[in-house]
Amino acid sequence: MTKTKILLFESSYTQEVIKLFTDVFSASENESEGQVIGNFVSNLVTTTKPKDLIGFVATSDERIVGCIFFSRFVVPTTQVAFILSPVAIATSEQGTGIGQQLISYGLEHLKSLSVDLAFTYGDPNYYSKTGFVPINESIVKAPFELSQPEGWLGQSFDGKPVKAMLGSTQCVEALSDKKYW
Ligand SMILES: CC(C)(COP(=O)(O)OP(=O)(O)OC[C@H]1O[C@@H](n2cnc3c(N)ncnc32)[C@H](O)[C@@H]1OP(=O)(O)O)[C@@H](O)C(=O)NCCC(=O)NCCS
């Protein structure tokens, strides 16, 4: 019986993590999507300032079987926010709870750093399991026009609904490409 361990991302994991994302998305979508996400992760890790990026890996038998990143998301209030993107679990390990474990661990870590809000853009059915709820853009604007507005999700760590805020938001450079939105 192997046990999954969660560790903070370190730059020495970069190549293994890029391969994980490329392989997982090649299998779940197609090879070209795998390349797109692999390049995105490479960009995210190399262009984001350390204070604006937090990543975790899930390991099993010294092998990385999952990875998640949160990057700083600037909102037009004094609140501190991060956005979850992306997350991947090795194809052979999917559906065994590691994804939810990594997301929950990451969110707890953000809370411990006094972060106020977390956002993501993805499947509401999956992310609702870890506290995310749909966010209307009249409450918080996304930084780019959304191709799937129903995937715009967020949560406030004070347990209350995310409060409406006026003004634009900003993601890190690696995410600043309309093709991801
Ligand atoms: C999506 C992903 C991160 C989920 O991680 P996981 O470890 O496989 O999922 P878990 O075992 O933690 O959660 C399983 C639960 O989520 C559900 N689930 C898994 N993937 C889902 C998806 N894409 N959409 C909706 N529900 C999903 C399962 O039905 C299961 O539900 P249950 O708890 O009610 O039985 C993982 O499957 C993955 O890497 N997929 C390919 C890449 C991807 O789509 N990443 C997310 C976008 S960045």
GROMACS .gro file of C-alpha atoms and ligand atoms in nm:
model
  229
    1MET     CA    1   0.000   0.000   0.000
    2THR     CA    2   0.154   0.331  -0.105
    3LYS     CA    3   0.081   0.656   0.067
    4THR     CA    4   0.042   0.988  -0.110
    5LYS     CA    5   0.253   1.272   0.027
    6ILE     CA    6   0.196   1.636  -0.056
    7LEU     CA    7   0.501   1.862  -0.089
    8LEU     CA    8   0.551   2.226  -0.181
    9PHE     CA    9   0.654   2.267  -0.544
   10GLU     CA   10   1.027   2.333  -0.594
   11SER     CA   11   1.198   2.440  -0.915
   12SER     CA   12   1.387   2.107  -0.928
   13TYR     CA   13   1.049   1.939  -1.002
   14THR     CA   14   0.987   2.156  -1.310
   15GLN     CA   15   1.068   1.905  -1.585
   16GLU     CA   16   0.879   1.618  -1.419
   17VAL     CA   17   0.579   1.843  -1.362
   18ILE     CA   18   0.574   1.972  -1.723
   19LYS     CA   19   0.580   1.608  -1.839
   20LEU     CA   20   0.295   1.520  -1.601
   21PHE     CA   21   0.071   1.800  -1.734
   22THR     CA   22   0.162   1.723  -2.097
   23ASP     CA   23   0.089   1.351  -2.055
   24VAL     CA   24  -0.231   1.395  -1.855
   25PHE     CA   25  -0.388   1.645  -2.096
   26SER     CA   26  -0.266   1.450  -2.402
   27ALA     CA   27  -0.459   1.153  -2.263
   28SER     CA   28  -0.768   1.342  -2.142
   29GLU     CA   29  -0.797   1.577  -2.445
   30ASN     CA   30  -0.541   1.530  -2.723
   31GLU     CA   31  -0.169   1.573  -2.790
   32SER     CA   32  -0.197   1.931  -2.904
   33GLU     CA   33  -0.383   2.028  -2.585
   34GLY     CA   34  -0.112   1.839  -2.393
   35GLN     CA   35   0.153   2.058  -2.556
   36VAL     CA   36  -0.044   2.376  -2.488
   37ILE     CA   37  -0.077   2.296  -2.119
   38GLY     CA   38   0.286   2.178  -2.093
   39ASN     CA   39   0.400   2.511  -2.243
   40PHE     CA   40   0.165   2.702  -2.016
   41VAL     CA   41   0.309   2.533  -1.704
   42SER     CA   42   0.664   2.595  -1.826
   43ASN     CA   43   0.576   2.964  -1.871
   44LEU     CA   44   0.397   2.988  -1.539
   45VAL     CA   45   0.694   2.847  -1.348
   46THR     CA   46   0.959   3.052  -1.528
   47THR     CA   47   0.787   3.392  -1.559
   48THR     CA   48   0.598   3.420  -1.228
   49LYS     CA   49   0.766   3.585  -0.930
   50PRO     CA   50   0.804   3.340  -0.640
   51LYS     CA   51   0.577   3.553  -0.418
   52ASP     CA   52   0.301   3.523  -0.680
   53LEU     CA   53   0.309   3.146  -0.730
   54ILE     CA   54   0.240   2.854  -0.498
   55GLY     CA   55   0.248   2.497  -0.618
   56PHE     CA   56   0.214   2.155  -0.460
   57VAL     CA   57   0.295   1.807  -0.583
   58ALA     CA   58   0.143   1.480  -0.471
   59THR     CA   59   0.399   1.201  -0.462
   60SER     CA   60   0.364   0.828  -0.435
   61ASP     CA   61   0.674   0.606  -0.413
   62GLU     CA   62   0.898   0.908  -0.492
   63ARG     CA   63   0.705   0.968  -0.817
   64ILE     CA   64   0.505   1.285  -0.882
   65VAL     CA   65   0.145   1.174  -0.942
   66GLY     CA   66  -0.029   1.509  -0.917
   67CYS     CA   67   0.041   1.880  -0.928
   68ILE     CA   68  -0.148   2.202  -0.866
   69PHE     CA   69  -0.061   2.571  -0.900
   70PHE     CA   70  -0.215   2.883  -0.752
   71SER     CA   71  -0.104   3.224  -0.884
   72ARG     CA   72  -0.173   3.574  -0.756
   73PHE     CA   73  -0.493   3.731  -0.880
   74VAL     CA   74  -0.523   4.105  -0.829
   75VAL     CA   75  -0.873   4.225  -0.737
   76PRO     CA   76  -0.995   4.586  -0.710
   77THR     CA   77  -1.024   4.574  -0.329
   78THR     CA   78  -0.766   4.531  -0.053
   79GLN     CA   79  -0.838   4.155  -0.046
   80VAL     CA   80  -0.564   3.906  -0.131
   81ALA     CA   81  -0.662   3.651  -0.394
   82PHE     CA   82  -0.510   3.356  -0.579
   83ILE     CA   83  -0.637   3.160  -0.877
   84LEU     CA   84  -0.612   2.783  -0.905
   85SER     CA   85  -0.478   2.681  -1.246
   86PRO     CA   86  -0.390   2.422  -1.352
   87VAL     CA   87  -0.425   2.089  -1.169
   88ALA     CA   88  -0.355   1.742  -1.302
   89ILE     CA   89  -0.349   1.393  -1.160
   90ALA     CA   90  -0.159   1.114  -1.339
   91THR     CA   91  -0.406   0.928  -1.560
   92SER     CA   92  -0.350   0.597  -1.378
   93GLU     CA   93  -0.427   0.759  -1.040
   94GLN     CA   94  -0.737   0.960  -1.132
   95GLY     CA   95  -1.059   0.907  -0.942
   96THR     CA   96  -0.886   0.798  -0.622
   97GLY     CA   97  -0.928   1.127  -0.435
   98ILE     CA   98  -0.581   1.276  -0.494
   99GLY     CA   99  -0.722   1.572  -0.689
  100GLN     CA  100  -0.955   1.674  -0.408
  101GLN     CA  101  -0.679   1.613  -0.153
  102LEU     CA  102  -0.437   1.843  -0.342
  103ILE     CA  103  -0.697   2.116  -0.391
  104SER     CA  104  -0.803   2.108  -0.023
  105TYR     CA  105  -0.441   2.110   0.093
  106GLY     CA  106  -0.363   2.407  -0.131
  107LEU     CA  107  -0.666   2.601  -0.011
  108GLU     CA  108  -0.574   2.537   0.355
  109HIS     CA  109  -0.220   2.660   0.282
  110LEU     CA  110  -0.357   2.979   0.125
  111LYS     CA  111  -0.579   3.034   0.431
  112SER     CA  112  -0.275   2.995   0.657
  113LEU     CA  113  -0.107   3.275   0.455
  114SER     CA  114  -0.409   3.502   0.524
  115VAL     CA  115  -0.527   3.491   0.165
  116ASP     CA  116  -0.892   3.606   0.144
  117LEU     CA  117  -1.025   3.465  -0.182
  118ALA     CA  118  -0.961   3.183  -0.429
  119PHE     CA  119  -1.085   3.166  -0.787
  120THR     CA  120  -1.070   2.909  -1.062
  121TYR     CA  121  -1.210   2.852  -1.410
  122GLY     CA  122  -1.330   2.499  -1.471
  123ASP     CA  123  -1.598   2.237  -1.421
  124PRO     CA  124  -1.842   2.361  -1.152
  125ASN     CA  125  -1.945   2.003  -1.066
  126TYR     CA  126  -1.590   1.906  -0.978
  127TYR     CA  127  -1.475   2.224  -0.803
  128SER     CA  128  -1.795   2.252  -0.595
  129LYS     CA  129  -1.657   1.953  -0.397
  130THR     CA  130  -1.388   2.183  -0.256
  131GLY     CA  131  -1.600   2.489  -0.181
  132PHE     CA  132  -1.603   2.677  -0.513
  133VAL     CA  133  -1.928   2.832  -0.627
  134PRO     CA  134  -2.021   3.001  -0.956
  135ILE     CA  135  -1.933   3.372  -0.963
  136ASN     CA  136  -2.133   3.604  -1.179
  137GLU     CA  137  -1.920   3.863  -1.356
  138SER     CA  138  -2.138   4.133  -1.202
  139ILE     CA  139  -1.976   4.023  -0.870
  140VAL     CA  140  -1.613   3.977  -0.985
  141LYS     CA  141  -1.501   4.041  -1.342
  142ALA     CA  142  -1.276   3.786  -1.510
  143PRO     CA  143  -0.959   3.934  -1.664
  144PHE     CA  144  -1.059   3.822  -2.016
  145GLU     CA  145  -1.384   3.751  -2.195
  146LEU     CA  146  -1.498   3.402  -2.085
  147SER     CA  147  -1.584   3.141  -2.346
  148GLN     CA  148  -1.765   2.946  -2.070
  149PRO     CA  149  -1.899   3.192  -1.811
  150GLU     CA  150  -2.051   2.906  -1.608
  151GLY     CA  151  -1.694   2.793  -1.532
  152TRP     CA  152  -1.601   3.115  -1.348
  153LEU     CA  153  -1.581   3.004  -0.983
  154GLY     CA  154  -1.466   3.141  -0.652
  155GLN     CA  155  -1.481   3.117  -0.276
  156SER     CA  156  -1.418   3.345   0.019
  157PHE     CA  157  -1.221   3.198   0.309
  158ASP     CA  158  -1.438   3.377   0.564
  159GLY     CA  159  -1.716   3.136   0.468
  160LYS     CA  160  -1.940   3.416   0.340
  161PRO     CA  161  -2.040   3.471  -0.021
  162VAL     CA  162  -1.783   3.657  -0.233
  163LYS     CA  163  -1.877   4.027  -0.214
  164ALA     CA  164  -1.938   4.229  -0.528
  165MET     CA  165  -1.642   4.445  -0.631
  166LEU     CA  166  -1.623   4.722  -0.887
  167GLY     CA  167  -1.336   4.731  -1.133
  168SER     CA  168  -1.111   4.501  -1.328
  169THR     CA  169  -0.899   4.207  -1.213
  170GLN     CA  170  -0.554   4.094  -1.322
  171CYS     CA  171  -0.389   3.756  -1.348
  172VAL     CA  172  -0.017   3.680  -1.381
  173GLU     CA  173   0.152   3.715  -1.719
  174ALA     CA  174   0.151   3.342  -1.802
  175LEU     CA  175  -0.231   3.334  -1.771
  176SER     CA  176  -0.274   3.661  -1.961
  177ASP     CA  177  -0.373   3.505  -2.291
  178LYS     CA  178  -0.731   3.501  -2.408
  179LYS     CA  179  -0.697   3.143  -2.535
  180TYR     CA  180  -0.700   3.018  -2.174
  181TRP     CA  181  -1.027   3.195  -2.096
  182LIG     C1  182  -0.987   1.664  -1.290
  182LIG     C2  183  -0.883   1.594  -1.201
  182LIG     C3  184  -0.781   1.696  -1.151
  182LIG     C4  185  -0.959   1.535  -1.081
  182LIG     O1  186  -0.868   1.470  -0.994
  182LIG     P1  187  -0.897   1.319  -0.947
  182LIG     O2  188  -0.793   1.283  -0.847
  182LIG     O3  189  -0.910   1.234  -1.067
  182LIG     O4  190  -1.040   1.336  -0.881
  182LIG     P2  191  -1.079   1.292  -0.734
  182LIG     O5  192  -1.052   1.146  -0.721
  182LIG     O6  193  -1.021   1.384  -0.634
  182LIG     O7  194  -1.233   1.321  -0.735
  182LIG     C5  195  -1.316   1.225  -0.786
  182LIG     C6  196  -1.453   1.283  -0.790
  182LIG     O8  197  -1.459   1.391  -0.880
  182LIG     C7  198  -1.536   1.355  -0.993
  182LIG     N1  199  -1.461   1.404  -1.108
  182LIG     C8  200  -1.336   1.371  -1.145
  182LIG     N2  201  -1.303   1.443  -1.256
  182LIG     C9  202  -1.409   1.520  -1.285
  182LIG    C10  203  -1.437   1.613  -1.388
  182LIG     N3  204  -1.349   1.644  -1.484
  182LIG     N4  205  -1.558   1.673  -1.385
  182LIG    C11  206  -1.649   1.646  -1.290
  182LIG     N5  207  -1.628   1.557  -1.192
  182LIG    C12  208  -1.510   1.495  -1.190
  182LIG    C13  209  -1.548   1.206  -0.989
  182LIG     O9  210  -1.670   1.164  -1.049
  182LIG    C14  211  -1.549   1.179  -0.837
  182LIG    O10  212  -1.675   1.210  -0.781
  182LIG     P3  213  -1.720   1.143  -0.639
  182LIG    O11  214  -1.622   1.190  -0.535
  182LIG    O12  215  -1.858   1.199  -0.619
  182LIG    O13  216  -1.715   0.996  -0.663
  182LIG    C15  217  -0.810   1.478  -1.273
  182LIG    O14  218  -0.902   1.380  -1.308
  182LIG    C16  219  -0.733   1.524  -1.397
  182LIG    O15  220  -0.615   1.554  -1.387
  182LIG     N6  221  -0.799   1.525  -1.513
  182LIG    C17  222  -0.737   1.565  -1.637
  182LIG    C18  223  -0.689   1.708  -1.636
  182LIG    C19  224  -0.796   1.805  -1.598
  182LIG    O16  225  -0.910   1.800  -1.648
  182LIG     N7  226  -0.762   1.898  -1.507
  182LIG    C20  227  -0.856   1.997  -1.457
  182LIG    C21  228  -0.857   2.120  -1.539
  182LIG     S1  229  -0.716   2.224  -1.509
   0.00000   0.00000   0.00000
